[in-house]
Short mmCIF file of C-alpha atoms in Angstrom, two decimals:
data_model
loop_
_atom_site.label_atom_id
_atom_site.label_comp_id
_atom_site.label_asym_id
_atom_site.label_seq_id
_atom_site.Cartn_x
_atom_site.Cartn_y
_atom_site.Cartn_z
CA UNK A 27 -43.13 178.09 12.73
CA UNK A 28 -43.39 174.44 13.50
CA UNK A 29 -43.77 174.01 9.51
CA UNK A 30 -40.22 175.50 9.06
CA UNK A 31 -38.23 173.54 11.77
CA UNK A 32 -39.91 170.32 9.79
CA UNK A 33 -38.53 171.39 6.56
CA UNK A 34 -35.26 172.10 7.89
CA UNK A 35 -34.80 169.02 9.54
CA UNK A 36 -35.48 167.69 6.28
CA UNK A 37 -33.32 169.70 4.56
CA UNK A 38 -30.50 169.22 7.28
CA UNK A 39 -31.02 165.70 7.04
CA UNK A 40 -30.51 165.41 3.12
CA UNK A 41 -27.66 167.31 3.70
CA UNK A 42 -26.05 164.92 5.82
CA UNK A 43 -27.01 161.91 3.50
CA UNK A 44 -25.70 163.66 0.28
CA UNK A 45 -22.43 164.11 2.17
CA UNK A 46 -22.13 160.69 3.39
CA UNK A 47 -22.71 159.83 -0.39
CA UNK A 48 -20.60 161.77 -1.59
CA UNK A 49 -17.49 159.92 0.37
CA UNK A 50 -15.91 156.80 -1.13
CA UNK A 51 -15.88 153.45 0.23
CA UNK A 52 -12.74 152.64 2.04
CA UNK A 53 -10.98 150.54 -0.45
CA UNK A 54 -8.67 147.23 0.32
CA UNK A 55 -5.58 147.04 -1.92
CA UNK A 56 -5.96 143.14 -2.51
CA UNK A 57 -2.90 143.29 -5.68
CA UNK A 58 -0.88 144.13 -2.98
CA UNK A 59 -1.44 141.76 -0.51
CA UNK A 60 -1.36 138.93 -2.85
CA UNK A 61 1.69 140.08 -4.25
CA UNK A 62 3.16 139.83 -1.12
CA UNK A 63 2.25 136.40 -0.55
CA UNK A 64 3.57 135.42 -4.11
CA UNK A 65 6.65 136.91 -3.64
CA UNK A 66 7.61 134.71 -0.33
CA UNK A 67 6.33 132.00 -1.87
CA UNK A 68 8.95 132.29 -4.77
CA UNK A 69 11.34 133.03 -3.00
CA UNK A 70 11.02 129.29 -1.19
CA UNK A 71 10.72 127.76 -4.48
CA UNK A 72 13.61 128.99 -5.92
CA UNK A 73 15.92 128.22 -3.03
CA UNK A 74 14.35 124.59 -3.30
CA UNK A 75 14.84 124.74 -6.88
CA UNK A 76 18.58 125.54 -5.67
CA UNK A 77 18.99 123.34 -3.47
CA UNK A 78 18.10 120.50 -5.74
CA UNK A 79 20.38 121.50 -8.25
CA UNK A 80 22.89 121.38 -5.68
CA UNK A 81 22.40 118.11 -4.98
CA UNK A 82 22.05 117.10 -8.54
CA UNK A 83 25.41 118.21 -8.85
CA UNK A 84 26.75 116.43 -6.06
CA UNK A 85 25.53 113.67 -7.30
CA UNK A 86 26.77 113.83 -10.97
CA UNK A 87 30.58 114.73 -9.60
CA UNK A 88 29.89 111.50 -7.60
CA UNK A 89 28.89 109.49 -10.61
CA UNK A 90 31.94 110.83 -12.25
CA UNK A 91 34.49 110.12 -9.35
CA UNK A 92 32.88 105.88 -9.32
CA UNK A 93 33.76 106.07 -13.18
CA UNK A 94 36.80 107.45 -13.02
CA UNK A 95 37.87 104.68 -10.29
CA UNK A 96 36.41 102.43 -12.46
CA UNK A 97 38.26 103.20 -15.38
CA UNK A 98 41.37 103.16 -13.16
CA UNK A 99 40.85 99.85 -12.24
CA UNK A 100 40.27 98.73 -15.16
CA UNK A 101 43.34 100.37 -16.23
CA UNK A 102 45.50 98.19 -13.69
CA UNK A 103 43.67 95.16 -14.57
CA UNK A 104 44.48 95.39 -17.62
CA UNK A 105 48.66 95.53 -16.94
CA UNK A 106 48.13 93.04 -14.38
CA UNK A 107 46.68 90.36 -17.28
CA UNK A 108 49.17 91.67 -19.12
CA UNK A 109 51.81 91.13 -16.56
CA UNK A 110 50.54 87.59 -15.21
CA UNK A 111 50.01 86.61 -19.73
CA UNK A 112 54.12 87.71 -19.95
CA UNK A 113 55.63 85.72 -16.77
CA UNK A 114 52.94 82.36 -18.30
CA UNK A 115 55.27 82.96 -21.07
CA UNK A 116 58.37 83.21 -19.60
CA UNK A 117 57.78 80.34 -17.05
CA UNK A 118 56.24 78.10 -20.19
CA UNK A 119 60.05 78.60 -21.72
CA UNK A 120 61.80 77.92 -18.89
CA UNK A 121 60.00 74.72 -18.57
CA UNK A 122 60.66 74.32 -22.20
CA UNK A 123 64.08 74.70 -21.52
CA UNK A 124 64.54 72.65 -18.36
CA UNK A 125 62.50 69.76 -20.14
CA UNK A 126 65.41 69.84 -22.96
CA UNK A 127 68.17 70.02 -20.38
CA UNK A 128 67.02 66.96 -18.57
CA UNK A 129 66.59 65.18 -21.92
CA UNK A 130 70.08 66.08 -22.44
CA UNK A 131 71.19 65.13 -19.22
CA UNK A 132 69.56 61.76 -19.51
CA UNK A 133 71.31 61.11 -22.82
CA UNK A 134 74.42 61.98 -21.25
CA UNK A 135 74.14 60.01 -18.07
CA UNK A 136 73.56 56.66 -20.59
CA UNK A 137 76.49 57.39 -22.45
CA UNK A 138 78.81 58.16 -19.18
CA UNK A 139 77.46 54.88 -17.27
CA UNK A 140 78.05 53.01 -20.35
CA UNK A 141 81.25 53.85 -21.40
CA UNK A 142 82.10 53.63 -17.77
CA UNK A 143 86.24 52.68 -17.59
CA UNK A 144 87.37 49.29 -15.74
CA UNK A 145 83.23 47.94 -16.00
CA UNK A 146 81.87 45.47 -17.55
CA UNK A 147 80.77 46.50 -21.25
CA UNK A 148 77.35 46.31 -21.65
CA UNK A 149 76.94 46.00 -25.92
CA UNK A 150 73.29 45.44 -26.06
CA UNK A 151 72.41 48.91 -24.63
CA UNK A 152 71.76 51.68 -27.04
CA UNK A 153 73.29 54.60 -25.79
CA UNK A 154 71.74 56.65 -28.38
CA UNK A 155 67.98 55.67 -26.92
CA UNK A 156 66.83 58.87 -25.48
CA UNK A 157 63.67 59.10 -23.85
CA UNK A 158 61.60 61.87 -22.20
CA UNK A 159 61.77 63.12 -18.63
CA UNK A 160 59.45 63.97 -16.62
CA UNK A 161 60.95 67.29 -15.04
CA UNK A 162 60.08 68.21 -11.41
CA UNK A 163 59.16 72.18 -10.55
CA UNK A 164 60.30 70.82 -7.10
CA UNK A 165 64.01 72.49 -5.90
CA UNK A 166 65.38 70.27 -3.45
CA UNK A 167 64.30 67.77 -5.68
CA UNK A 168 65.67 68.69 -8.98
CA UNK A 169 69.04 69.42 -6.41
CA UNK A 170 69.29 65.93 -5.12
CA UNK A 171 68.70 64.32 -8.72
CA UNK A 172 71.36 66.70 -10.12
CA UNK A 173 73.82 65.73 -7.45
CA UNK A 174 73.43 61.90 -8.15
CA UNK A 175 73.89 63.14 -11.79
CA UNK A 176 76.75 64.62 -11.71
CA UNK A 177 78.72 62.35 -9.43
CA UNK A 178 78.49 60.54 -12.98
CA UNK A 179 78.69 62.33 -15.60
CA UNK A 180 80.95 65.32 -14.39
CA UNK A 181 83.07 63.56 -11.42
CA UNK A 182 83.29 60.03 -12.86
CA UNK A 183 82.70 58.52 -9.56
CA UNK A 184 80.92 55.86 -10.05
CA UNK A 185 81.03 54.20 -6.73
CA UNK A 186 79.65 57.14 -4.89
CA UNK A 187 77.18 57.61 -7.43
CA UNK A 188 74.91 54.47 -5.87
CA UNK A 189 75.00 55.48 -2.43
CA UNK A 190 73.63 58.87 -4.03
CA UNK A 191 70.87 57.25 -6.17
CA UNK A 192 70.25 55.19 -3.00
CA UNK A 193 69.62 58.10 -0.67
CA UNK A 194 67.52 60.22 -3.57
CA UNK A 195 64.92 57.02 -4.47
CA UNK A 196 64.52 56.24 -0.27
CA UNK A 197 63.55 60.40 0.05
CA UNK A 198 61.16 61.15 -3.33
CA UNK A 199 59.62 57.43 -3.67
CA UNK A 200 57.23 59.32 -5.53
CA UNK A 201 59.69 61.65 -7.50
CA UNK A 202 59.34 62.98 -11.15
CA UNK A 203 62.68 61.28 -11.62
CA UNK A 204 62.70 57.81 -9.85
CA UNK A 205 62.11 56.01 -12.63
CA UNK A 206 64.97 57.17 -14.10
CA UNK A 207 66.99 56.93 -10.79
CA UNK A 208 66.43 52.96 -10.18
CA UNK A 209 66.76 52.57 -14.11
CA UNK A 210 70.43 54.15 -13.38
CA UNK A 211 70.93 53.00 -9.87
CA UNK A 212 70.58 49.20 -11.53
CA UNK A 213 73.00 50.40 -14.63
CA UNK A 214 75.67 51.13 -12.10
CA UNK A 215 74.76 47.97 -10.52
CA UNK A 216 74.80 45.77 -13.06
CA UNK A 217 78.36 47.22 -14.48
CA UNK A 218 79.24 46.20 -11.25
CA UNK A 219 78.27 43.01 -11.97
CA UNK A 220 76.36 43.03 -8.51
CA UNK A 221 73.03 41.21 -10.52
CA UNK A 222 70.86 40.73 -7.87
CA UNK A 223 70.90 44.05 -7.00
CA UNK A 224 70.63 45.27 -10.50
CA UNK A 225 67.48 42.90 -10.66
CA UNK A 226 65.69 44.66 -8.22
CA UNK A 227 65.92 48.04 -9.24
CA UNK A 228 65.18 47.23 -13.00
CA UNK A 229 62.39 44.99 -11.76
CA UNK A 230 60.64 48.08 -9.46
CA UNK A 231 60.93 50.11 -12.96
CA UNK A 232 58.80 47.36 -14.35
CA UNK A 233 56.54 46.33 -11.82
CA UNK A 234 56.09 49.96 -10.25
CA UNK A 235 56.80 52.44 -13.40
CA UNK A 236 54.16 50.94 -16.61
CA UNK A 237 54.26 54.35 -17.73
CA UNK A 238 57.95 55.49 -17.85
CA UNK A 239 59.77 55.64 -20.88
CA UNK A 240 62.19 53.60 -19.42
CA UNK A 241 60.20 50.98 -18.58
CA UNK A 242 61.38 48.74 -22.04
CA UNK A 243 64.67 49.47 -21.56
CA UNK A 244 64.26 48.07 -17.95
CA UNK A 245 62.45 44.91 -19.04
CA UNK A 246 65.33 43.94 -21.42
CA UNK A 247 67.96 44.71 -19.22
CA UNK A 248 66.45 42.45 -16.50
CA UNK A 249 65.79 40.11 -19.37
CA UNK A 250 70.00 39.82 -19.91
CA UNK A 251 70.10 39.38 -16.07
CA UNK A 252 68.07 36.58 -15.42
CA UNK A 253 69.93 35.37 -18.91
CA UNK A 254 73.23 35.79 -16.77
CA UNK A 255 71.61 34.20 -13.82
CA UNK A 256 70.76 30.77 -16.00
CA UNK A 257 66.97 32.13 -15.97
CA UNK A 258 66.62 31.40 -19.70
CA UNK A 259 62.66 30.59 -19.75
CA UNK A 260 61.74 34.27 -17.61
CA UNK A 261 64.56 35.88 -20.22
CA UNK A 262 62.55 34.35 -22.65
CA UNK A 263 59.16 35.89 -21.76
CA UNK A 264 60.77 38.94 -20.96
CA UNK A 265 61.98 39.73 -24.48
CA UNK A 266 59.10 38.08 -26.21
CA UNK A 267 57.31 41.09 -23.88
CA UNK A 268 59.37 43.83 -25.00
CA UNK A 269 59.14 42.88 -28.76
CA UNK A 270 55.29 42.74 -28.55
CA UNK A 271 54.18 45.77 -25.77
CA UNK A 272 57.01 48.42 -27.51
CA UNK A 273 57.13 46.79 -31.06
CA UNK A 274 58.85 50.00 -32.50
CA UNK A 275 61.52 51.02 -29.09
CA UNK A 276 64.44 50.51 -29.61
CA UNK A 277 65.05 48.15 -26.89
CA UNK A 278 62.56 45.76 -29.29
CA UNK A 279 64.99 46.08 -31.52
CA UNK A 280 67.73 44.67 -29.40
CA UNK A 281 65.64 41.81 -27.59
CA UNK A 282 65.02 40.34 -30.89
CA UNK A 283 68.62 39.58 -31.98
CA UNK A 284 68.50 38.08 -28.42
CA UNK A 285 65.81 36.35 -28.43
CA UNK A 286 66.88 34.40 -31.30
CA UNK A 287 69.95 33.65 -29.83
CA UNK A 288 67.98 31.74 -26.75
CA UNK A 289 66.03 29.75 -29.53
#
């Protein structure tokens, strides 16, 4: 009796193990977990991958805005040095042509103070001696020398013509023109036959002016005043001056018959 209930505990108890054999393992999917986890972490790379694209492009549209300014500027630098080479242009012609004028007008001015009616002729001046001015870019300037100008050469009105050179040589001392101002101021002067006065202004043309074209022309006209005033020895040295520092001016040409003539 006892043996039995021994070998059916046995039996009961192999039972019970085969069974619990017989049942699987529980099983973990692990391919499914992980691809889970891969599939977040994708997604997060590929919006980062976005987002950097993103701002690649932002920045490439900005790249291409700076060269467009760029070229835009460059653009309107380029009319602007083509504007500013244009007006050189133009203002180095109207320079040209104002230079010219006031060579002109110089000519002119000899020729009207020479020929001047009921004055004293004045042979040994060569009308015909033109010289270069300097021409001022200054308006009020250019205005008052014109106005002295003309009171000669268009109104014939000599007398008011000195007051005129007077007034422009005591306001631009330093003027392109004042050379050319005392040089006339003494040529109405000396027609005149006021010699002193003529003396001075020819003499601050060759004391002042060593430059000016009309500096010879100066020296030989106050040679033939101190010749007037009985100042043969400084007429003299004057001439013998002119002949040797302009040998090939005109007003060279004119001291030497002159000179000769004081021999």
């Amino acid at each position: 009796m006892k043996l039995n209930k021994v070998l059916f505990g046995m039996i009961l108890s192999a039972s019970t193990f085969s069974v619990l054999a017989a049942e699987p393992a529980p099983v973990i999917d692990i391919s499914q977990r992980s691809g889970s986890s891969t599939g977040t972490g994708s997604r997060t790379l590929s919006e980062q991958l976005e987002s950097l694209e993103r701002k690649i492009d932002s920045r490439n549209q900005a790249q291409v805005n700076v060269q467009r300014q760029l070229d835009d500027l460059q653009n309107e630098l380029n009319e602007l040095r083509g504007v500013t080479e244009l007006h050189t242009h133009q203002l180095s012609q109207v320079l040209e042509r104002q230079r010219e004028l006031y060579q002109e007008l110089d000519r002119r001015v000899s020729q009207a103070i020479t020929a001047a009616p009921s004055q004293p002729a004045t042979p040994d001046y060569n009308a015909s001696n033109v010289n270069d001015v300097v021409y001022s870019s200054d308006v009020p300037e250019n205005e008052a020398y014109d106005r002295a100008v003309n009171l000669v050469l268009k109104e014939r009105r000599y007398e008011e013509a000195i007051p005129e050179f007077k007034a422009f040589n005591l306001k631009f001392p330093n003027s392109s023109y004042a050379a050319n101002a005392h040089y006339w101021l003494g040529q109405l002067l000396f027609n005149k036959n006021d010699l002193e006065a003529a003396k001075a202004e020819f003499e601050i043309v060759y004391n002042k002016f060593k430059e000016s074209p009309k500096r010879s022309d100066s020296m030989l006209k106050l040679a033939i005043v101190e010749q007037k005033l009985n100042n043969n020895a400084t007429a003299k040295s004057l001439l013998n001056e002119v002949i040797s520092n302009y040998p090939t001016s005109s007003a060279a040409k004119l001291a030497k018959p002159r000179l000769e003539s004081l021999q």
